[in-house]
DNA sequence: GTCTATAGTGGGATAGAC
DNA sequence: GTCTATCCCACTATAGAC
């Protein structure tokens, strides 16, 4: 049992980075399944054994891809959030930014997506291992809400970022299945879905609707616990 | 390229059945991943190569499992639908019936679930290959609606069965991730989610809400096309 | 702690003879 | 339609260099 996982020295860090970079490049070029660990090791200039010294399995290399996407999304989202003030435009802008960032990897994403879908997998967006990335993503949606002109009951505003993140996961699910060119159907969904959410949230000020909205929030809270 | 997939002779059908039966038994005993194609072939009394003459891949064997579940769900749902008349009770009953049927396979389901999540996979619930099973499932939800006391705009009633099926898929997603004992959190979700849907659909008769509901339906129709 | 080289194992999938 | 033999590749094991 080697189990270093996180390198101890600067040199180790460099080697690890070389392996990850080589992997991501090959994944994008030939796809996940057609990229062998031997090819990754070769391309990184290390032995197969050494590659396994740094990455626990081929699947674990996917986490590196997530991390990169998250960082890029944050950067793009920050631009939108600095410019827009209305809830709708902030929401749509942030969501579109994600699919802008993800677009080059659409085919690749479809191939390895199944690894993220397994509940027990550390790659699942709901896993404990994914918590940092998940929290970072939810934080973006929190900014969408708090920096906006949105008016709604406090109980709803508090739960909303997490709900938007969940919706985002749903969009991603749609996206990986979306074979329309440029994934324009996903764009359509994001645009119209955003307008819908905007209307729905504002509707919660109507007495008849508010009760239902509070039930939704109660249910979400219950299931989170 | 052999590509028989569906056997030509009675003998072939028998061989295929033996393979599928052996596979399902082993899957339930030891789980999907720990069951090798060699073990399946052995257990069915055929050679490995012959097994591959009948099933395109190990993943394809999962379809057989789906089919069995679908048949059992239909049977249980029929009992509920014969007894209940209110929309809420019909919906909740049918959904609970599914998780009753699925319960013994919860662990197994988590293990192979990822195979269903890959968009390109024939095992995806959205794939063309899954259309028969999907339509059969939607048909159950259509019965939930049409045989009930539910009153709502026609445009909504038409789209509702498919939406309920989608919600059902969401529940299944939650279920495979649900580690609470007996998956009681999923039961809770189904119960409270059902009550929520009931209220929401009836709310569509309010003028302010109706517009939003029609937008939702429009969006769904657009994305289906 | 980092890395190489080499030799395996196990299991999904295929080729080609019969 | 059925077999045997083989391929391929993720992954492991080990022994040792720096």
Short mmCIF file of C-alpha atoms (C1' of nucleotides) in Angstrom, two decimals:
data_model
loop_
_atom_site.label_atom_id
_atom_site.label_comp_id
_atom_site.label_asym_id
_atom_site.label_seq_id
_atom_site.Cartn_x
_atom_site.Cartn_y
_atom_site.Cartn_z
CA UNK A 1 0.00 0.00 0.00
CA UNK A 2 1.74 3.15 -1.22
CA UNK A 3 -1.04 5.66 -0.59
CA UNK A 4 0.69 9.01 -1.00
CA UNK A 5 -2.17 10.55 -3.02
CA UNK A 6 -0.98 14.02 -2.13
CA UNK A 7 2.70 14.50 -2.96
CA UNK A 8 5.16 15.40 -0.25
CA UNK A 9 7.72 17.39 -2.18
CA UNK A 10 7.73 20.07 -4.85
CA UNK A 11 9.16 17.56 -7.28
CA UNK A 12 6.35 15.15 -6.53
CA UNK A 13 3.84 17.89 -7.12
CA UNK A 14 5.41 18.55 -10.48
CA UNK A 15 5.27 14.91 -11.47
CA UNK A 16 1.66 14.70 -10.45
CA UNK A 17 0.83 17.81 -12.45
CA UNK A 18 2.54 16.34 -15.50
CA UNK A 19 0.44 13.20 -15.23
CA UNK A 20 -2.82 15.10 -14.81
CA UNK A 21 -2.07 17.46 -17.67
CA UNK A 22 -1.15 14.60 -19.98
CA UNK A 23 -4.31 12.76 -19.01
CA UNK A 24 -6.63 15.69 -19.67
CA UNK A 25 -5.02 16.33 -23.03
CA UNK A 26 -5.34 12.72 -24.11
CA UNK A 27 -8.90 12.49 -22.82
CA UNK A 28 -9.89 15.46 -24.93
CA UNK A 29 -8.06 14.12 -27.98
CA UNK A 30 -9.19 10.52 -27.98
CA UNK A 31 -11.83 10.27 -25.30
CA UNK A 32 -11.72 8.66 -21.89
CA UNK A 33 -12.02 5.02 -22.76
CA UNK A 34 -9.54 5.03 -25.60
CA UNK A 35 -6.88 6.62 -23.44
CA UNK A 36 -4.82 3.96 -21.70
CA UNK A 37 -2.93 4.49 -18.47
CA UNK A 38 0.17 3.43 -20.34
CA UNK A 39 -0.31 6.22 -22.85
CA UNK A 40 -0.83 8.74 -20.06
CA UNK A 41 2.32 7.58 -18.30
CA UNK A 42 4.30 7.67 -21.56
CA UNK A 43 3.01 11.10 -22.47
CA UNK A 44 3.90 12.41 -19.01
CA UNK A 45 7.33 10.83 -19.27
CA UNK A 46 6.93 8.55 -16.28
CA UNK A 47 6.61 4.83 -15.80
CA UNK A 48 3.26 3.15 -15.43
CA UNK A 49 4.08 2.23 -11.85
CA UNK A 50 4.92 5.80 -11.04
CA UNK A 51 1.65 7.03 -12.50
CA UNK A 52 -0.15 4.69 -10.13
CA UNK A 53 2.00 6.02 -7.32
CA UNK A 54 0.29 9.38 -7.80
CA UNK A 55 -3.20 8.58 -8.97
CA UNK A 56 -5.23 5.92 -7.28
CA UNK A 57 -7.08 4.92 -10.44
CA UNK A 58 -7.94 6.11 -13.90
CA UNK A 59 -11.28 7.35 -12.59
CA UNK A 60 -9.58 9.59 -10.09
CA UNK A 61 -8.14 11.60 -12.94
CA UNK A 62 -11.63 12.83 -13.65
CA UNK A 63 -11.67 14.75 -10.39
CA UNK A 64 -8.86 16.85 -11.80
CA UNK A 65 -11.09 17.70 -14.71
CA UNK A 66 -13.88 18.79 -12.37
CA UNK A 67 -11.53 21.00 -10.44
CA UNK A 68 -10.37 22.73 -13.58
CA UNK A 69 -13.96 23.30 -14.74
CA UNK A 70 -14.93 24.69 -11.38
CA UNK A 71 -12.09 27.20 -11.41
CA UNK A 72 -12.91 28.31 -14.93
CA UNK A 73 -16.60 28.63 -14.15
CA UNK A 74 -15.86 30.75 -11.10
CA UNK A 75 -13.77 33.11 -13.19
CA UNK A 76 -16.42 33.49 -15.87
CA UNK A 77 -19.20 33.81 -13.33
CA UNK A 78 -17.33 36.59 -11.55
CA UNK A 79 -17.42 38.68 -14.72
CA UNK A 80 -21.18 38.25 -15.04
CA UNK A 81 -21.80 38.96 -11.37
CA UNK A 82 -19.79 42.16 -11.52
CA UNK A 83 -21.86 43.46 -14.42
CA UNK A 84 -25.44 42.40 -13.74
CA UNK A 85 -27.82 43.38 -10.98
CA UNK A 86 -31.17 41.81 -11.83
CA UNK A 87 -31.75 38.30 -10.54
CA UNK A 88 -32.74 36.95 -13.93
CA UNK A 89 -29.70 38.24 -15.74
CA UNK A 90 -27.33 37.12 -12.99
CA UNK A 91 -28.83 33.64 -12.96
CA UNK A 92 -28.94 33.18 -16.72
CA UNK A 93 -25.46 34.66 -17.11
CA UNK A 94 -23.89 32.35 -14.56
CA UNK A 95 -25.59 29.29 -15.99
CA UNK A 96 -24.65 30.16 -19.55
CA UNK A 97 -21.08 30.74 -18.40
CA UNK A 98 -20.95 27.16 -17.18
CA UNK A 99 -21.95 25.71 -20.50
CA UNK A 100 -19.54 28.05 -22.29
CA UNK A 101 -16.74 26.65 -20.19
CA UNK A 102 -17.92 23.07 -20.55
CA UNK A 103 -18.68 23.14 -24.28
CA UNK A 104 -15.30 21.87 -25.54
CA UNK A 105 -15.65 18.83 -23.32
CA UNK A 106 -19.18 17.82 -24.25
CA UNK A 107 -18.31 14.57 -25.96
CA UNK A 108 -15.74 13.70 -23.34
CA UNK A 109 -18.22 14.49 -20.58
CA UNK A 110 -20.73 12.06 -22.00
CA UNK A 111 -18.16 9.30 -21.94
CA UNK A 112 -17.12 9.52 -18.35
CA UNK A 113 -20.37 10.84 -17.00
CA UNK A 114 -21.38 7.43 -15.79
CA UNK A 115 -18.54 7.44 -13.32
CA UNK A 116 -20.08 10.44 -11.63
CA UNK A 117 -23.48 8.81 -11.52
CA UNK A 118 -22.54 5.93 -9.27
CA UNK A 119 -23.74 6.82 -5.78
CA UNK A 120 -20.82 5.20 -3.99
CA UNK A 121 -18.26 6.85 -6.25
CA UNK A 122 -16.15 9.68 -4.85
CA UNK A 123 -16.81 11.34 -8.19
CA UNK A 124 -20.52 11.70 -7.49
CA UNK A 125 -21.42 15.37 -7.03
CA UNK A 126 -23.17 14.31 -3.82
CA UNK A 127 -20.21 12.47 -2.31
CA UNK A 128 -18.27 13.70 0.73
CA UNK A 129 -15.15 13.90 -1.45
CA UNK A 130 -16.93 16.33 -3.76
CA UNK A 131 -18.00 18.61 -0.95
CA UNK A 132 -15.41 21.33 -1.57
CA UNK A 133 -16.30 21.56 -5.24
CA UNK A 134 -20.00 21.37 -4.42
CA UNK A 135 -19.78 24.15 -1.85
CA UNK A 136 -17.81 26.32 -4.24
CA UNK A 137 -20.48 25.84 -6.85
CA UNK A 138 -23.32 26.60 -4.46
CA UNK A 139 -21.43 29.71 -3.38
CA UNK A 140 -21.68 31.04 -6.93
CA UNK A 141 -25.45 30.67 -6.83
CA UNK A 142 -25.54 32.33 -3.42
CA UNK A 143 -23.86 35.32 -5.00
CA UNK A 144 -26.45 35.26 -7.77
CA UNK A 145 -29.17 35.69 -5.14
CA UNK A 146 -27.62 38.01 -2.58
CA UNK A 147 -26.24 40.52 -5.04
CA UNK A 148 -29.53 40.80 -6.91
CA UNK A 149 -32.74 42.82 -6.75
CA UNK A 150 -34.76 39.71 -5.87
CA UNK A 151 -37.50 40.17 -3.29
CA UNK A 152 -39.02 37.10 -1.68
CA UNK A 153 -39.70 35.68 1.80
CA UNK A 154 -36.48 35.19 3.77
CA UNK A 155 -37.08 31.47 4.23
CA UNK A 156 -37.05 31.09 0.48
CA UNK A 157 -34.03 33.28 -0.15
CA UNK A 158 -32.00 31.19 2.26
CA UNK A 159 -32.79 27.88 0.58
CA UNK A 160 -32.70 29.22 -2.95
CA UNK A 161 -28.95 28.92 -3.73
CA UNK A 162 -28.96 25.22 -3.00
CA UNK A 163 -32.08 24.75 -5.07
CA UNK A 164 -30.49 26.62 -7.96
CA UNK A 165 -27.47 24.36 -7.71
CA UNK A 166 -29.74 21.32 -7.85
CA UNK A 167 -31.41 22.78 -10.89
CA UNK A 168 -27.97 23.32 -12.33
CA UNK A 169 -27.23 19.61 -11.82
CA UNK A 170 -30.44 18.88 -13.68
CA UNK A 171 -29.30 21.11 -16.54
CA UNK A 172 -25.98 19.27 -16.64
CA UNK A 173 -27.86 16.00 -16.85
CA UNK A 174 -29.85 17.39 -19.76
CA UNK A 175 -26.69 18.74 -21.35
CA UNK A 176 -24.82 15.46 -21.42
CA UNK A 177 -27.81 13.91 -23.16
CA UNK A 178 -28.20 16.83 -25.55
CA UNK A 179 -27.01 15.95 -29.03
CA UNK A 180 -28.35 19.06 -30.78
CA UNK A 181 -25.55 20.99 -32.44
CA UNK A 182 -23.77 23.32 -30.09
CA UNK A 183 -26.15 21.94 -27.46
CA UNK A 184 -28.57 24.71 -28.35
CA UNK A 185 -31.42 22.87 -26.68
CA UNK A 186 -29.61 23.18 -23.38
CA UNK A 187 -29.20 26.92 -24.04
CA UNK A 188 -32.90 27.15 -24.65
CA UNK A 189 -33.66 25.27 -21.46
CA UNK A 190 -31.37 27.53 -19.46
CA UNK A 191 -32.92 30.70 -20.84
CA UNK A 192 -36.52 29.69 -20.47
CA UNK A 193 -35.92 27.85 -17.21
CA UNK A 194 -34.33 30.97 -15.77
CA UNK A 195 -37.29 33.15 -16.73
CA UNK A 196 -39.57 30.57 -15.17
CA UNK A 197 -37.70 30.50 -11.88
CA UNK A 198 -37.70 34.28 -11.78
CA UNK A 199 -41.48 34.33 -12.15
CA UNK A 200 -42.03 31.50 -9.71
CA UNK A 201 -39.95 33.04 -6.96
CA UNK A 202 -41.70 36.37 -7.33
CA UNK A 203 -45.05 34.58 -7.25
CA UNK A 204 -44.27 33.37 -3.73
CA UNK A 205 -45.50 36.72 -2.49
CA UNK A 206 -49.03 35.74 -3.47
CA UNK A 207 -50.78 34.32 -0.38
CA UNK A 208 -52.12 31.23 -2.18
CA UNK A 209 -48.74 30.34 -3.60
CA UNK A 210 -46.71 31.14 -0.55
CA UNK A 211 -48.04 28.16 1.38
CA UNK A 212 -46.97 25.76 -1.32
CA UNK A 213 -43.56 27.38 -1.58
CA UNK A 214 -43.07 26.99 2.14
CA UNK A 215 -43.99 23.32 1.84
CA UNK A 216 -41.35 22.91 -0.84
CA UNK A 217 -38.77 24.52 1.42
CA UNK A 218 -39.82 22.35 4.32
CA UNK A 219 -39.43 19.25 2.20
CA UNK A 220 -36.01 20.28 0.99
CA UNK A 221 -34.88 20.97 4.55
CA UNK A 222 -36.19 17.61 5.71
CA UNK A 223 -34.39 15.70 3.00
CA UNK A 224 -31.13 17.52 3.52
CA UNK A 225 -31.02 16.58 7.21
CA UNK B 1 -19.64 -8.96 -36.46
CA UNK B 2 -22.06 -11.65 -35.36
CA UNK B 3 -25.03 -9.42 -34.43
CA UNK B 4 -27.83 -11.88 -33.85
CA UNK B 5 -29.03 -10.14 -30.65
CA UNK B 6 -32.44 -11.70 -31.13
CA UNK B 7 -32.10 -15.46 -31.66
CA UNK B 8 -33.33 -17.15 -34.79
CA UNK B 9 -34.25 -20.57 -33.58
CA UNK B 10 -36.07 -22.05 -30.60
CA UNK B 11 -32.85 -23.56 -29.43
CA UNK B 12 -31.18 -20.18 -29.64
CA UNK B 13 -33.95 -18.66 -27.59
CA UNK B 14 -33.38 -21.30 -24.95
CA UNK B 15 -29.66 -20.68 -24.82
CA UNK B 16 -30.22 -16.98 -24.52
CA UNK B 17 -32.74 -17.45 -21.72
CA UNK B 18 -30.28 -19.65 -19.84
CA UNK B 19 -27.63 -16.94 -20.05
CA UNK B 20 -29.96 -14.18 -18.91
CA UNK B 21 -31.35 -16.22 -16.04
CA UNK B 22 -27.89 -17.17 -14.86
CA UNK B 23 -26.79 -13.55 -15.06
CA UNK B 24 -29.70 -12.19 -13.02
CA UNK B 25 -29.18 -14.80 -10.35
CA UNK B 26 -25.48 -14.10 -10.06
CA UNK B 27 -26.02 -10.34 -10.08
CA UNK B 28 -28.36 -10.60 -7.15
CA UNK B 29 -26.05 -12.97 -5.29
CA UNK B 30 -22.73 -11.24 -5.72
CA UNK B 31 -23.47 -7.90 -7.31
CA UNK B 32 -22.88 -6.68 -10.85
CA UNK B 33 -19.19 -5.96 -10.78
CA UNK B 34 -18.17 -9.11 -8.98
CA UNK B 35 -20.02 -11.25 -11.47
CA UNK B 36 -17.78 -12.12 -14.38
CA UNK B 37 -18.92 -13.01 -17.85
CA UNK B 38 -16.97 -16.22 -17.43
CA UNK B 39 -19.01 -17.11 -14.35
CA UNK B 40 -22.24 -16.32 -16.17
CA UNK B 41 -21.23 -18.48 -19.11
CA UNK B 42 -20.18 -21.33 -16.81
CA UNK B 43 -23.37 -21.11 -14.81
CA UNK B 44 -25.42 -21.17 -17.99
CA UNK B 45 -23.40 -24.11 -19.26
CA UNK B 46 -22.05 -22.37 -22.36
CA UNK B 47 -18.66 -21.11 -23.42
CA UNK B 48 -17.63 -17.52 -22.96
CA UNK B 49 -17.55 -16.95 -26.69
CA UNK B 50 -21.03 -18.34 -27.06
CA UNK B 51 -22.35 -16.04 -24.36
CA UNK B 52 -21.04 -13.15 -26.40
CA UNK B 53 -22.83 -14.51 -29.42
CA UNK B 54 -26.10 -13.80 -27.61
CA UNK B 55 -25.42 -10.74 -25.52
CA UNK B 56 -23.58 -7.81 -27.01
CA UNK B 57 -21.96 -6.87 -23.72
CA UNK B 58 -22.22 -7.38 -20.02
CA UNK B 59 -24.13 -4.12 -19.76
CA UNK B 60 -26.81 -5.38 -22.08
CA UNK B 61 -27.75 -7.96 -19.50
CA UNK B 62 -29.07 -5.18 -17.30
CA UNK B 63 -31.88 -4.56 -19.74
CA UNK B 64 -33.31 -7.92 -18.74
CA UNK B 65 -33.41 -6.72 -15.18
CA UNK B 66 -35.29 -3.58 -16.18
CA UNK B 67 -37.84 -5.58 -18.08
CA UNK B 68 -38.55 -7.74 -15.07
CA UNK B 69 -38.97 -4.71 -12.82
CA UNK B 70 -41.29 -3.06 -15.30
CA UNK B 71 -43.55 -6.10 -15.43
CA UNK B 72 -43.69 -6.35 -11.64
CA UNK B 73 -44.41 -2.65 -11.25
CA UNK B 74 -47.23 -2.84 -13.74
CA UNK B 75 -48.82 -5.66 -11.78
CA UNK B 76 -48.58 -3.85 -8.46
CA UNK B 77 -49.74 -0.57 -9.98
CA UNK B 78 -52.80 -2.24 -11.43
CA UNK B 79 -53.95 -3.21 -7.95
CA UNK B 80 -53.64 0.36 -6.73
CA UNK B 81 -55.37 1.80 -9.78
CA UNK B 82 -58.30 -0.56 -9.39
CA UNK B 83 -58.85 0.54 -5.79
CA UNK B 84 -58.21 4.27 -5.70
CA UNK B 85 -60.02 7.15 -7.35
CA UNK B 86 -58.45 10.35 -6.02
CA UNK B 87 -55.46 11.66 -7.95
CA UNK B 88 -53.30 11.92 -4.86
CA UNK B 89 -53.86 8.38 -3.70
CA UNK B 90 -53.44 6.92 -7.18
CA UNK B 91 -50.17 8.79 -7.68
CA UNK B 92 -48.72 8.00 -4.27
CA UNK B 93 -49.83 4.38 -4.50
CA UNK B 94 -48.25 3.82 -7.88
CA UNK B 95 -45.01 5.45 -6.85
CA UNK B 96 -44.82 3.54 -3.60
CA UNK B 97 -45.50 0.35 -5.51
CA UNK B 98 -42.40 0.96 -7.57
CA UNK B 99 -40.16 1.25 -4.58
CA UNK B 100 -41.78 -1.80 -3.01
CA UNK B 101 -40.86 -3.77 -6.10
CA UNK B 102 -37.39 -2.28 -6.33
CA UNK B 103 -36.47 -2.53 -2.64
CA UNK B 104 -34.76 -5.94 -2.74
CA UNK B 105 -32.46 -4.67 -5.47
CA UNK B 106 -31.41 -1.41 -3.86
CA UNK B 107 -27.76 -2.30 -3.37
CA UNK B 108 -27.52 -3.97 -6.72
CA UNK B 109 -29.16 -0.97 -8.38
CA UNK B 110 -26.58 1.40 -6.95
CA UNK B 111 -23.79 -0.68 -8.41
CA UNK B 112 -24.92 -0.79 -11.98
CA UNK B 113 -26.77 2.48 -11.97
CA UNK B 114 -23.87 4.23 -13.60
CA UNK B 115 -24.32 2.15 -16.70
CA UNK B 116 -27.77 3.62 -17.13
CA UNK B 117 -26.45 7.12 -16.69
CA UNK B 118 -24.25 7.16 -19.74
CA UNK B 119 -26.12 9.06 -22.44
CA UNK B 120 -24.88 6.92 -25.30
CA UNK B 121 -25.73 3.71 -23.49
CA UNK B 122 -28.74 1.73 -24.70
CA UNK B 123 -29.49 1.30 -21.00
CA UNK B 124 -30.20 4.99 -20.51
CA UNK B 125 -33.89 5.49 -19.77
CA UNK B 126 -33.86 8.11 -22.53
CA UNK B 127 -32.33 5.90 -25.20
CA UNK B 128 -34.23 4.65 -28.25
CA UNK B 129 -33.65 1.08 -27.09
CA UNK B 130 -35.46 1.87 -23.85
CA UNK B 131 -38.47 3.33 -25.58
CA UNK B 132 -40.78 0.35 -25.06
CA UNK B 133 -40.04 0.23 -21.33
CA UNK B 134 -40.29 4.00 -21.10
CA UNK B 135 -43.65 4.11 -22.86
CA UNK B 136 -44.97 1.33 -20.67
CA UNK B 137 -43.93 3.30 -17.61
CA UNK B 138 -45.47 6.53 -18.86
CA UNK B 139 -48.66 4.61 -19.60
CA UNK B 140 -48.98 3.79 -15.91
CA UNK B 141 -48.84 7.47 -15.04
CA UNK B 142 -51.35 8.22 -17.76
CA UNK B 143 -53.73 5.85 -16.01
CA UNK B 144 -53.04 7.64 -12.75
CA UNK B 145 -54.30 10.86 -14.33
CA UNK B 146 -57.15 9.75 -16.55
CA UNK B 147 -58.84 7.51 -14.01
CA UNK B 148 -58.76 10.16 -11.31
CA UNK B 149 -60.88 13.02 -10.06
CA UNK B 150 -58.26 15.57 -11.08
CA UNK B 151 -59.52 18.81 -12.61
CA UNK B 152 -57.09 21.03 -14.46
CA UNK B 153 -56.69 22.73 -17.85
CA UNK B 154 -56.60 20.20 -20.67
CA UNK B 155 -53.18 21.34 -21.87
CA UNK B 156 -51.80 20.40 -18.50
CA UNK B 157 -53.58 17.09 -18.21
CA UNK B 158 -52.12 16.01 -21.52
CA UNK B 159 -48.55 16.74 -20.58
CA UNK B 160 -48.86 15.58 -16.98
CA UNK B 161 -48.18 11.83 -17.38
CA UNK B 162 -44.82 12.47 -18.98
CA UNK B 163 -43.96 15.00 -16.30
CA UNK B 164 -44.89 12.52 -13.60
CA UNK B 165 -42.63 9.96 -15.24
CA UNK B 166 -39.78 12.48 -15.23
CA UNK B 167 -40.44 13.13 -11.57
CA UNK B 168 -40.40 9.40 -11.06
CA UNK B 169 -36.94 9.28 -12.67
CA UNK B 170 -35.87 11.97 -10.23
CA UNK B 171 -37.16 9.88 -7.35
CA UNK B 172 -35.21 6.91 -8.62
CA UNK B 173 -32.10 9.07 -8.74
CA UNK B 174 -32.73 10.06 -5.15
CA UNK B 175 -33.44 6.46 -4.21
CA UNK B 176 -30.17 5.03 -5.49
CA UNK B 177 -28.36 7.65 -3.41
CA UNK B 178 -30.55 7.06 -0.36
CA UNK B 179 -28.68 5.13 2.31
CA UNK B 180 -31.27 5.59 5.08
CA UNK B 181 -32.53 2.24 6.32
CA UNK B 182 -35.31 0.85 4.22
CA UNK B 183 -34.84 3.98 2.11
CA UNK B 184 -37.36 5.72 4.30
CA UNK B 185 -36.19 9.12 3.09
CA UNK B 186 -37.31 8.19 -0.39
CA UNK B 187 -40.70 7.16 1.04
CA UNK B 188 -40.93 10.54 2.70
CA UNK B 189 -40.04 12.29 -0.53
CA UNK B 190 -42.65 10.34 -2.46
CA UNK B 191 -45.38 11.08 0.06
CA UNK B 192 -44.72 14.76 0.46
CA UNK B 193 -43.81 15.24 -3.17
CA UNK B 194 -47.12 13.71 -4.19
CA UNK B 195 -49.08 16.03 -1.94
CA UNK B 196 -47.17 18.94 -3.39
CA UNK B 197 -47.90 17.98 -6.98
CA UNK B 198 -51.55 17.55 -6.12
CA UNK B 199 -51.71 21.06 -4.73
CA UNK B 200 -49.66 22.54 -7.55
CA UNK B 201 -51.79 21.07 -10.29
CA UNK B 202 -54.98 22.26 -8.64
CA UNK B 203 -53.44 25.70 -8.23
CA UNK B 204 -53.19 25.99 -12.01
CA UNK B 205 -56.79 27.09 -12.00
CA UNK B 206 -55.71 30.36 -10.39
CA UNK B 207 -55.28 32.98 -13.12
CA UNK B 208 -51.88 34.17 -11.85
CA UNK B 209 -50.50 30.67 -11.67
CA UNK B 210 -52.01 29.38 -14.85
CA UNK B 211 -49.75 31.51 -17.02
CA UNK B 212 -46.65 30.06 -15.42
CA UNK B 213 -47.97 26.55 -15.71
CA UNK B 214 -48.61 27.05 -19.40
CA UNK B 215 -45.05 28.30 -19.78
CA UNK B 216 -43.79 25.14 -18.13
CA UNK B 217 -45.83 23.03 -20.51
CA UNK B 218 -44.59 25.05 -23.47
CA UNK B 219 -41.02 24.51 -22.38
CA UNK B 220 -41.50 20.79 -21.97
CA UNK B 221 -43.08 20.52 -25.40
CA UNK B 222 -40.23 22.48 -26.94
CA UNK B 223 -37.58 20.30 -25.39
CA UNK B 224 -39.30 17.09 -26.33
CA UNK B 225 -39.32 18.03 -30.00
"C1'" DG C 1 9.95 9.84 -0.69
"C1'" DT C 2 10.38 9.33 -5.73
"C1'" DC C 3 10.97 6.56 -9.61
"C1'" DT C 4 12.10 2.57 -12.98
"C1'" DA C 5 11.60 -1.85 -14.92
"C1'" DT C 6 9.50 -6.00 -15.36
"C1'" DA C 7 6.37 -9.51 -14.70
"C1'" DG C 8 2.13 -10.78 -13.49
"C1'" DT C 9 -3.44 -11.26 -12.74
"C1'" DG C 10 -8.12 -10.75 -13.91
"C1'" DG C 11 -11.72 -9.95 -16.79
"C1'" DG C 12 -14.21 -7.82 -20.91
"C1'" DA C 13 -14.30 -8.64 -25.55
"C1'" DT C 14 -12.99 -10.80 -30.24
"C1'" DA C 15 -11.14 -14.13 -34.13
"C1'" DG C 16 -11.49 -17.81 -36.46
"C1'" DA C 17 -11.76 -22.83 -36.66
"C1'" DC C 18 -15.32 -26.32 -36.66
"C1'" DG D 1 -24.10 -21.72 -33.03
"C1'" DT D 2 -20.57 -23.13 -30.52
"C1'" DC D 3 -16.03 -23.67 -29.24
"C1'" DT D 4 -10.91 -22.58 -28.03
"C1'" DA D 5 -7.38 -19.41 -28.09
"C1'" DT D 6 -6.07 -14.93 -27.81
"C1'" DC D 7 -5.99 -9.88 -27.30
"C1'" DC D 8 -6.19 -5.79 -24.64
"C1'" DC D 9 -5.87 -3.07 -20.78
"C1'" DA D 10 -6.74 -1.66 -15.84
"C1'" DC D 11 -4.41 -2.71 -12.15
"C1'" DT D 12 -0.94 -5.10 -8.80
"C1'" DA D 13 3.51 -6.75 -7.12
"C1'" DT D 14 8.10 -6.62 -6.38
"C1'" DA D 15 12.79 -5.48 -6.28
"C1'" DG D 16 15.74 -2.13 -6.37
"C1'" DA D 17 18.08 2.72 -7.93
"C1'" DC D 18 18.51 7.53 -6.36
#
